[in-house]
Coordinates of C-alpha atoms in Angstrom, one line a residue:
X1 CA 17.3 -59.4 65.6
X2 CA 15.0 -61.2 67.7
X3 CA 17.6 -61.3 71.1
X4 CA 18.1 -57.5 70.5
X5 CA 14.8 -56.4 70.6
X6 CA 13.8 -58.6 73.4
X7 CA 16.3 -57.2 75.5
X8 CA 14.8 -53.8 74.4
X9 CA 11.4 -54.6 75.5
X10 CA 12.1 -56.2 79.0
X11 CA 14.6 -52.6 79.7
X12 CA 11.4 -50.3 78.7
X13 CA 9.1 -52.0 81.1
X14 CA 11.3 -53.0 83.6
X15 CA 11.4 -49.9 86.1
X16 CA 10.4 -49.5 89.6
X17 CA 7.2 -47.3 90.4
X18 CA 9.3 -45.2 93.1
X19 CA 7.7 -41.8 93.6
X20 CA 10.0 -38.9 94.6
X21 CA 8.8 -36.6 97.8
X22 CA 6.4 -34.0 97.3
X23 CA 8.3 -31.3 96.1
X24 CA 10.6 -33.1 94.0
X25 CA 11.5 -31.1 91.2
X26 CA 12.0 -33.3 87.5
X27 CA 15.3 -34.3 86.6
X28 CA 16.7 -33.4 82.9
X29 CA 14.8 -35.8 81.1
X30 CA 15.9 -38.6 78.3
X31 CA 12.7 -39.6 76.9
X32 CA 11.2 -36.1 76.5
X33 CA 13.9 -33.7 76.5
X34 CA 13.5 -30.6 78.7
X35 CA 9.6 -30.7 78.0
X36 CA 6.9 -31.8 81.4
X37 CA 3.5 -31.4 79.6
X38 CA 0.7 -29.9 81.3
X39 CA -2.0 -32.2 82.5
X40 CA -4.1 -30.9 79.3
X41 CA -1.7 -31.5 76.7
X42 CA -2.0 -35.0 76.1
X43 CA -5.1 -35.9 77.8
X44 CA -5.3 -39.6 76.3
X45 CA -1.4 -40.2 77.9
X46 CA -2.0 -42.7 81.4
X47 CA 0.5 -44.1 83.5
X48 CA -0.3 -47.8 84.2
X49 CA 0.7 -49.4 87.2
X50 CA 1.4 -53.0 87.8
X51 CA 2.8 -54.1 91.2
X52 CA 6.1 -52.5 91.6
X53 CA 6.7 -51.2 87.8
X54 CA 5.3 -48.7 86.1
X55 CA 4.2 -48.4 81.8
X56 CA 2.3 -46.0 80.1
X57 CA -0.6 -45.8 77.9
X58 CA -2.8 -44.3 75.4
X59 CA -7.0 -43.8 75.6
X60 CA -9.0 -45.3 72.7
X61 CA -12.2 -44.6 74.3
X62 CA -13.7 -44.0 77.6
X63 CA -13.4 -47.9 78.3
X64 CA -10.0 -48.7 76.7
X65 CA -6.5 -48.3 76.8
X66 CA -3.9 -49.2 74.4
X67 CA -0.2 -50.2 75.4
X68 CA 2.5 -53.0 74.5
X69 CA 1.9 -56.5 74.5
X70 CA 5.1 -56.8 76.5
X71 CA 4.0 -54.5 79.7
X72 CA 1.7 -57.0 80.5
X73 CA 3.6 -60.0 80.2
X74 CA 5.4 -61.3 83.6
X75 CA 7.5 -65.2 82.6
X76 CA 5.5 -65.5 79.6
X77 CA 2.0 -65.4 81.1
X78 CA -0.1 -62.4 81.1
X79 CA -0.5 -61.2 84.3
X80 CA -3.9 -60.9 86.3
X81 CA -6.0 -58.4 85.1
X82 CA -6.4 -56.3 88.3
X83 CA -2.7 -55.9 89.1
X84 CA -2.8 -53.0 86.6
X85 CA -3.9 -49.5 88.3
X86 CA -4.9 -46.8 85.4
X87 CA -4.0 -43.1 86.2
X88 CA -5.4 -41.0 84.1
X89 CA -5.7 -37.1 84.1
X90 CA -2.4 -35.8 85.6
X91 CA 1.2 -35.4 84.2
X92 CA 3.0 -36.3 87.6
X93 CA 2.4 -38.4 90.8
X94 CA 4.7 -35.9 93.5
X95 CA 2.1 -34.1 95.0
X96 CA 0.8 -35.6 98.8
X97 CA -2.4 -35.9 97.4
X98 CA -3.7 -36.4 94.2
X99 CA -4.3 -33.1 91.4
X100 CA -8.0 -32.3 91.1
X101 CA -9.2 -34.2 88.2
X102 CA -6.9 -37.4 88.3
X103 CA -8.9 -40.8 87.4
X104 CA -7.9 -43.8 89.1
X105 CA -9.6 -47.2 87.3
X106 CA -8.9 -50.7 87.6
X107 CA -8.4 -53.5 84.9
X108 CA -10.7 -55.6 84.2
X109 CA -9.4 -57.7 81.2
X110 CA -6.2 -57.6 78.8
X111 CA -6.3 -58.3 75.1
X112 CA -3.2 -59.1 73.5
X113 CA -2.6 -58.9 69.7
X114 CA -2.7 -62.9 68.1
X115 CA 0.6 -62.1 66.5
X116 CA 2.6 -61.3 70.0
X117 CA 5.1 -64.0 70.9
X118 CA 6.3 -63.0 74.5
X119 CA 9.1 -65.6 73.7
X120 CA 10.8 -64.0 71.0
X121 CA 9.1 -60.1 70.1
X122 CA 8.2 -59.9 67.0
X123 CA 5.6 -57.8 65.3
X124 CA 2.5 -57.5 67.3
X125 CA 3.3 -56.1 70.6
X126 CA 0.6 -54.0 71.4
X127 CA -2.4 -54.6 74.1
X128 CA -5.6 -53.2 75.0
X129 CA -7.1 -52.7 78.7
X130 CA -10.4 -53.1 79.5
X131 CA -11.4 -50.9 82.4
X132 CA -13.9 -51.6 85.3
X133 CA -15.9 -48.8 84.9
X134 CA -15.4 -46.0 81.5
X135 CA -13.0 -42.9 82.3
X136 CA -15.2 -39.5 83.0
X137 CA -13.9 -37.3 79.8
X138 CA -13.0 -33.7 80.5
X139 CA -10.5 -31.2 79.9
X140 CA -7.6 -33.3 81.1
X141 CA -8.9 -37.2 80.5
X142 CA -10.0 -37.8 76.8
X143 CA -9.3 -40.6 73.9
X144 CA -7.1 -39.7 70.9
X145 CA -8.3 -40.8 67.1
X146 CA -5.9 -43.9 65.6
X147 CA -4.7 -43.1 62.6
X148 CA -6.6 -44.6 59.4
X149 CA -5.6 -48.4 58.5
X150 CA -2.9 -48.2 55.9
X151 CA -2.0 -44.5 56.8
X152 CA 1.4 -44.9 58.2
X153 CA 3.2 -41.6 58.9
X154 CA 5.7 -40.6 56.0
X155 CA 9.7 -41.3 56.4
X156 CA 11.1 -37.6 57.4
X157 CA 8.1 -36.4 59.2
X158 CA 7.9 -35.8 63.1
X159 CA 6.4 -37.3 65.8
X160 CA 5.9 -36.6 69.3
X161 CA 6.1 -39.1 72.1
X162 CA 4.5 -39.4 75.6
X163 CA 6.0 -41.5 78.5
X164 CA 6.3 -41.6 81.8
X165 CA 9.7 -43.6 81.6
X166 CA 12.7 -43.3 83.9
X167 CA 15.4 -40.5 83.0
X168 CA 18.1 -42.3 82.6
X169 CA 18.9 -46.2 82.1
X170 CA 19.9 -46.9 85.6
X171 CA 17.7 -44.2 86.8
X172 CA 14.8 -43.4 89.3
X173 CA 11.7 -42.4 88.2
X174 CA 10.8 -38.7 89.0
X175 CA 7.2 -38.7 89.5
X176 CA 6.1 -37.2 86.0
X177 CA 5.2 -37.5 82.8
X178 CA 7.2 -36.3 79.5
X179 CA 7.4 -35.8 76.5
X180 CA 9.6 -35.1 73.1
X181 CA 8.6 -33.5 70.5
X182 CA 11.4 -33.8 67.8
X183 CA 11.3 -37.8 66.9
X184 CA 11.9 -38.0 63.2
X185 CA 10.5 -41.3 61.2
X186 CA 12.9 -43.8 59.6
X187 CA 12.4 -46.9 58.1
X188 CA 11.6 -49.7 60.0
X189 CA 15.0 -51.4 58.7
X190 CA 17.1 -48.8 60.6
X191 CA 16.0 -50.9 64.3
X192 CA 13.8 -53.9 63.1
X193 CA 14.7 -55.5 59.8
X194 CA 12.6 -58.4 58.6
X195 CA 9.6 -57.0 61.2
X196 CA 6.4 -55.4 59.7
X197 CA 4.1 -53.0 61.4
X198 CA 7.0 -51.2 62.9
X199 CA 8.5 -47.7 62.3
X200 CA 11.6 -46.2 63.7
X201 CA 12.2 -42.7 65.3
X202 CA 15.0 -41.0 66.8
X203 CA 15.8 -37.4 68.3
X204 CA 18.8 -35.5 68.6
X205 CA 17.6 -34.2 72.2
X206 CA 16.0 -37.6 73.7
X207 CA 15.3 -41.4 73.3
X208 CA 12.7 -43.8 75.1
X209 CA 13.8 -44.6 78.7
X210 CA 12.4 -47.8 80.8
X211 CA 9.1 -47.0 81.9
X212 CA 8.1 -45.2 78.5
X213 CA 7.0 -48.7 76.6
X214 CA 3.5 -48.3 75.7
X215 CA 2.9 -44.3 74.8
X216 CA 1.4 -42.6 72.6
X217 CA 3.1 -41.3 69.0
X218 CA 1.5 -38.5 67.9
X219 CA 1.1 -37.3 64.5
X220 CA 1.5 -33.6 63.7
X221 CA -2.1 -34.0 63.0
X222 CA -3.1 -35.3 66.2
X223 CA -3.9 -38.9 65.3
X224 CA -2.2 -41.8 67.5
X225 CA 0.2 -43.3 65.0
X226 CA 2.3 -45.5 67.2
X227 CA 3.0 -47.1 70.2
X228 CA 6.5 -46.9 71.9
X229 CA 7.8 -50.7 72.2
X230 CA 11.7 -50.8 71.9
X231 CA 14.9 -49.3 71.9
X232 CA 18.3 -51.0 69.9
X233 CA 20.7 -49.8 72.1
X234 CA 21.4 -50.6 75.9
X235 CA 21.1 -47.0 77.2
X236 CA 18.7 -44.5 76.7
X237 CA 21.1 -41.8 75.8
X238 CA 19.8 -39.0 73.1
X239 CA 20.0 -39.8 69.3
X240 CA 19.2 -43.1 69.8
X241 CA 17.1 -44.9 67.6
X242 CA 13.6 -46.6 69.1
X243 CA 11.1 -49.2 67.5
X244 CA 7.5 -47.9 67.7
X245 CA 4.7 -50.2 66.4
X246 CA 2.5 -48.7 63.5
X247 CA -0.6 -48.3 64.1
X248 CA -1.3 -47.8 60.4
X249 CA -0.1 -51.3 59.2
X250 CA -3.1 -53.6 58.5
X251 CA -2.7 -56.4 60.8
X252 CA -2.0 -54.0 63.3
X253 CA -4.9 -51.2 62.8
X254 CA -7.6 -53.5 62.2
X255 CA -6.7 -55.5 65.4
X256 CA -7.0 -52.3 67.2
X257 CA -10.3 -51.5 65.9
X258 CA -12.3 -55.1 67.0
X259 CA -11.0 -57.8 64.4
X260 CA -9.3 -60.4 66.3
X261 CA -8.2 -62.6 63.1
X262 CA -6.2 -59.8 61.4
X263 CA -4.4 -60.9 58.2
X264 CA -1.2 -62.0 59.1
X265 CA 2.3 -59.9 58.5
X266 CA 5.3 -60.8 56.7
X267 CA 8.9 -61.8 59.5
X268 CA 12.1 -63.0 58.9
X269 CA 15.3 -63.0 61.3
X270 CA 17.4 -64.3 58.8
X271 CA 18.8 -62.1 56.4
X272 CA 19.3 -62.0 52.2
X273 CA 22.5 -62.8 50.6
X274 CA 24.0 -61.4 47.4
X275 CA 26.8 -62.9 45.3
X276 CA 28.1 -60.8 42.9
X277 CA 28.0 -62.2 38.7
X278 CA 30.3 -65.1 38.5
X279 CA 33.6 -64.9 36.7
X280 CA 32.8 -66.4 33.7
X281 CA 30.0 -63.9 32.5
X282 CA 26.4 -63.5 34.3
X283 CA 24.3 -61.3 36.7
X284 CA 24.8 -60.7 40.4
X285 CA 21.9 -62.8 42.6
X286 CA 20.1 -61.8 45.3
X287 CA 18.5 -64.3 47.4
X288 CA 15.7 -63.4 49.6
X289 CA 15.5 -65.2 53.2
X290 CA 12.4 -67.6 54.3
X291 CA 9.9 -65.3 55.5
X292 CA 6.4 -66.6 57.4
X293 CA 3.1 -65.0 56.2
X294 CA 3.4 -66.7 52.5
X295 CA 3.8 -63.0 51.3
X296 CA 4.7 -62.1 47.9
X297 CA 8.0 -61.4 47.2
X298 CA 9.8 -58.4 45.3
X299 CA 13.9 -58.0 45.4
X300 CA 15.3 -55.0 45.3
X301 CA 18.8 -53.8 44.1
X302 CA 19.9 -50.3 44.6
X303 CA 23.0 -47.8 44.8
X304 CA 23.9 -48.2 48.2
X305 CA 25.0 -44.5 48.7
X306 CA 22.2 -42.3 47.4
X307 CA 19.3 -45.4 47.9
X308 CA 18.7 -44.8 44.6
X309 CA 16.9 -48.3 42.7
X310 CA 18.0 -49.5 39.9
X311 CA 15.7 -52.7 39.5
X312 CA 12.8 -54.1 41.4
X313 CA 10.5 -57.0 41.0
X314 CA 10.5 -60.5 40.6
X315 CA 13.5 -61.0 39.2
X316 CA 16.4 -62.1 41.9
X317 CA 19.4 -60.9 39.1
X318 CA 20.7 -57.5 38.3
X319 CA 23.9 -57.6 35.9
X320 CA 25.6 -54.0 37.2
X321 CA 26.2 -52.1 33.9
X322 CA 27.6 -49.0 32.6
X323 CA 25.8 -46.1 35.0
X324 CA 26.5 -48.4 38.1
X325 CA 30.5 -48.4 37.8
X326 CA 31.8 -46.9 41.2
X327 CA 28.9 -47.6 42.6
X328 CA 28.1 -49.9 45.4
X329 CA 25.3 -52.4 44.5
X330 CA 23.1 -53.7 47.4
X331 CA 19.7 -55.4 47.7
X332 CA 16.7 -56.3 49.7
X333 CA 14.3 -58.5 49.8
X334 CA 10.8 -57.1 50.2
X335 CA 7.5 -59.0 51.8
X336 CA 4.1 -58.1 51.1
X337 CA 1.2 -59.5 52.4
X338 CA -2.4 -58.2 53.5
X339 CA -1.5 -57.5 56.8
X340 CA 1.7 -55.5 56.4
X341 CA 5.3 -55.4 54.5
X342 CA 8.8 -55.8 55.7
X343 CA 11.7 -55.9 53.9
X344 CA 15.4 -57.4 54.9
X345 CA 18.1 -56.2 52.9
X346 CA 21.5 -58.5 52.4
X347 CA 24.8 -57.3 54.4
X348 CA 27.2 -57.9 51.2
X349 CA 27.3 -55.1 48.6
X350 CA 29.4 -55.4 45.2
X351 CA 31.5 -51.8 44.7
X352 CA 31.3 -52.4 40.7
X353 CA 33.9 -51.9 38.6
X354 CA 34.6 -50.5 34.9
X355 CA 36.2 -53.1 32.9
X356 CA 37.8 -51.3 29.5
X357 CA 36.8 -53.0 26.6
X358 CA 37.4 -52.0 22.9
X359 CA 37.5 -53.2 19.8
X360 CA 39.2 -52.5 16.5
X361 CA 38.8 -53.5 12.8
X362 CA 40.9 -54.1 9.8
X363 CA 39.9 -55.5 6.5
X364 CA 39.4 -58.8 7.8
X365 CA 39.5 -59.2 11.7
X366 CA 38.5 -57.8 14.3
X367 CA 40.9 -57.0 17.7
X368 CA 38.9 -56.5 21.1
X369 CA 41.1 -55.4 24.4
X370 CA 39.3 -56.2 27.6
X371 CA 40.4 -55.5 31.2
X372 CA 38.2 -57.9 32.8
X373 CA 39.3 -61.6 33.2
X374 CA 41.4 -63.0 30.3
X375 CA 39.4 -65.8 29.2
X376 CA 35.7 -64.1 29.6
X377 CA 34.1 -64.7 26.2
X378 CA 33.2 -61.4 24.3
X379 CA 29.9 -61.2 21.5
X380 CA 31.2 -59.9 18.7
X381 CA 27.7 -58.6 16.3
X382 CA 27.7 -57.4 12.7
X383 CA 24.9 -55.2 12.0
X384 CA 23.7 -53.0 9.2
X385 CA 20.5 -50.4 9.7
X386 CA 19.5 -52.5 12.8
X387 CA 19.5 -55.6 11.5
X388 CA 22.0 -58.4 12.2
X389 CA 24.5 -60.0 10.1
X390 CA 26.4 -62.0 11.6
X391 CA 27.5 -62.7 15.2
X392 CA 30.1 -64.9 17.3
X393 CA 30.7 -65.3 20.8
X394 CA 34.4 -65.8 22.0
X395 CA 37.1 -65.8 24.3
X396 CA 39.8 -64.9 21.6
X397 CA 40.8 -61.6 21.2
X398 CA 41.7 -61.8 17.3
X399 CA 38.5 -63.1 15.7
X400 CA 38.1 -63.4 11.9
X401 CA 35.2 -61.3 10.1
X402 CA 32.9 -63.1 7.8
X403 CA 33.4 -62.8 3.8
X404 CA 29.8 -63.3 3.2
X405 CA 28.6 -59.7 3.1
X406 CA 28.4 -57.8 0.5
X407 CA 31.5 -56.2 -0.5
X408 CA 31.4 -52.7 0.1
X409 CA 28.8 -52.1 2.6
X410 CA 29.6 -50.2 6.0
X411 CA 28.3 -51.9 9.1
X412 CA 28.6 -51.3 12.9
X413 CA 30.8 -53.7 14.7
X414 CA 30.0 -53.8 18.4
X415 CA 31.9 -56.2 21.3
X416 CA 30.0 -56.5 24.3
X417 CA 31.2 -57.9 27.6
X418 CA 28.3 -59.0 30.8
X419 CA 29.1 -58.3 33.9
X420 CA 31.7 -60.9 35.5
X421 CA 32.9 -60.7 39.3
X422 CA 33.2 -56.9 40.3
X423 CA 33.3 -55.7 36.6
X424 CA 30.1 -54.4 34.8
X425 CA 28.5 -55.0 31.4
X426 CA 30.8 -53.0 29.0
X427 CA 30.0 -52.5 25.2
X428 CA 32.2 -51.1 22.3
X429 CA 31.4 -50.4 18.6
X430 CA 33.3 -49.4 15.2
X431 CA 32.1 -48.9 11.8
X432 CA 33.8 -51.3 9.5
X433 CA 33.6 -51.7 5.9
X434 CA 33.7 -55.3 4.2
X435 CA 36.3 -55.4 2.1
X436 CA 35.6 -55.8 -2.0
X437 CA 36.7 -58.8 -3.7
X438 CA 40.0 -59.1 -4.2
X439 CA 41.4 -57.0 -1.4

């Protein structure tokens, strides 16, 4: 996971600041769809300049500016302070001169989340600007609230995003800013499994573009709940899915607000396994993957078509039973720590299978059928108004009911089978009544 998202963040940062002639008019867009907001629309968006390549950024207060970690990053050292130019109050840079009420402001310091490793990603990748001199607010420059810590935005709601990213992967930049307004959330698993403090979006109509790394994801509300940082795939083509950092995860909110020793967050790039129950009787395991943060861990098994969970907690076992046949079992395992969760689910799934199992009973023995393997050894109980009377656990298929009950008596006569390879837990019951003496 690591490789892919680097390649990601180097794509969405890696664009030349080329500014088309006055007059220019802007191409179809990728990251924002049709849509070039006015300048007042998202008054806390800023393009950020750095040499010869171009980010964008959000306004935390008159003095600050949020972005990624990796836009500031040149051959794993942070790059100089005032190399970065801060544009603030215009959605496009065609025009001869600059639009009435643009802010220009240099850098003068970068602070980069502890967690940021520029060698590898990871979770963290979000920096903060210090300016020269603070921004003069008006109608077209202003800062955006952060969402509350621990407020991340629901799965299924929309977004919108701010960028000023190229319009294509091998694109020019067109000289303004755009946005999208139809970026649905998915689960951080869907483009950064094992990460925490990371969401996923994608839209039908766009995707993030180089260039866009850094904006602002807004809220339907208005609050700042993200931070573009990635994309999975190699093009910036519409309906693809991008990696935004959430602003609402612990370690990621508190950071933002002044605490420079957030707790840490749960990551792993290895993912969990799951072996289905063995042959000879036994529950299918899931084993989670090493994961740094010392979080606590909870595994998760579910139906792989519908999500639905049928176990969760400590417990690394789940013997698939009756309500999972034709089902596809599937797990996860989920990290929890102060600063965030993740979770990392395991790429083999058991489809479960019924296994026919039966039993009959004549005066003095008991028949079972089982279609699950030959030998696997069957529990045969003996109970009478729930309490038991006898039980044996064997791989014959004829078994001999005791003659010390009392002659007579009905009782229920249930074979039960675990779960063993593919096949679930089965159970089958009879009445049966012990034979009087003699018989």
């Amino acid at each position: 996971m690591a490789g892919r998202r680097i390649r990601g963040l180097a794509l969405l940062c890696a664009v030349a600041a080329m500014v088309p002639a006055a007059g220019a008019q802007a191409a179809t867009p990728r990251y924002v769809g049709p849509q070039v907001p006015s300048a007042g629309d998202a008054p806390y968006s800023v393009l950020l300049l750095a040499g010869f390549s171009s980010r964008t950024g959000s306004i935390l207060d008159e003095s600050r500016i949020l972005t990624a970690a990796h836009c500031v990053y040149d051959g794993g050292q942070v790059l100089p302070p005032n190399l970065f130019l801060v544009i603030a109050g215009t959605n496009q840079t065609v025009s001869p001169a600059p639009p009435a009420g643009t802010e220009f402001r240099s850098v003068a310091s970068i602070r980069v989340h502890p967690a940021y490793n520029p060698a590898t990603g990871g979770p963290g990748d979000v920096a903060i600007l210090q300016l020269t001199r603070p921004l003069i607010v008006n109608g077209s420059v202003g800062p955006i609230p952060v969402t509350e810590v621990g407020a991340s935005p629901a799965l299924g709601s929309v977004v919108r995003g701010y960028g000023w990213g190229v319009q294509s992967t091998d694109g020019a930049d067109d000289g303004y800013e755009h946005s999208l307004a139809d970026m649905t959330v998915r689960a951080a698993t869907d483009c950064a499994p094992g990460a925490a403090g990371i969401f996923c979006v994608q839209s039908p109509t766009g995707a993030a573009c180089p260039g866009d790394s850094g904006g602002p994801i807004v809220s339907g509300a208005g609050l700042l709940v993200g931070t573009m940082s990635f994309r999975v795939n190699a093009t910036c083509a519409a309906g693809n899915v991008d990696g935004i950092i959430d602003l609402g995860t612990p370690a990621i909110g508190l950071w933002v607000r002044g605490n420079d020793s957030p707790p840490p967050m749960p990551f792993t790039d290895k993912p969990a396994t799951l072996a289905p129950p063995p042959l000879t009787g036994g529950a299918a395991t899931c084993t989670g993957p090493a994961w740094s943060g010392s979080p606590t861990l909870t595994t998760v098994f579910f139906h792989v078509g519908d999500g639905a969970v049928v176990q969760s907690g400590p417990s690394t076992t789940y013997a698939p039973g009756k309500s999972d046949v034709g089902a596809t079992i599937g797990c996860r395992s989920h990290a929890q720590t102060p600063g965030g969760t993740a979770e990392m689910a395991a790429a083999a799934t058991i489809k479960v299978q019924a296994a026919p199992l039966s039993v009959r009973a004549a005066a003095k023995s008991a028949t079972v059928s089982y279609g699950g393997p030959g030998d696997l050894p069957v529990k045969l109980v003996l109970s009478r108004g729930g309490h038991q009377a006898w039980s044996r656990t064997t791989a014959k298929r004829r078994v001999a009911l005791p003659s010390r009950v009392k002659a007579g008596r009905r009782y229920r006569l249930c074979a039960a089978a675990p779960a063993a390879g593919p096949f679930a837990a089965a159970e089958s019951c009879v009445r049966w009544r012990a034979p009087k003496a003699g018989r």
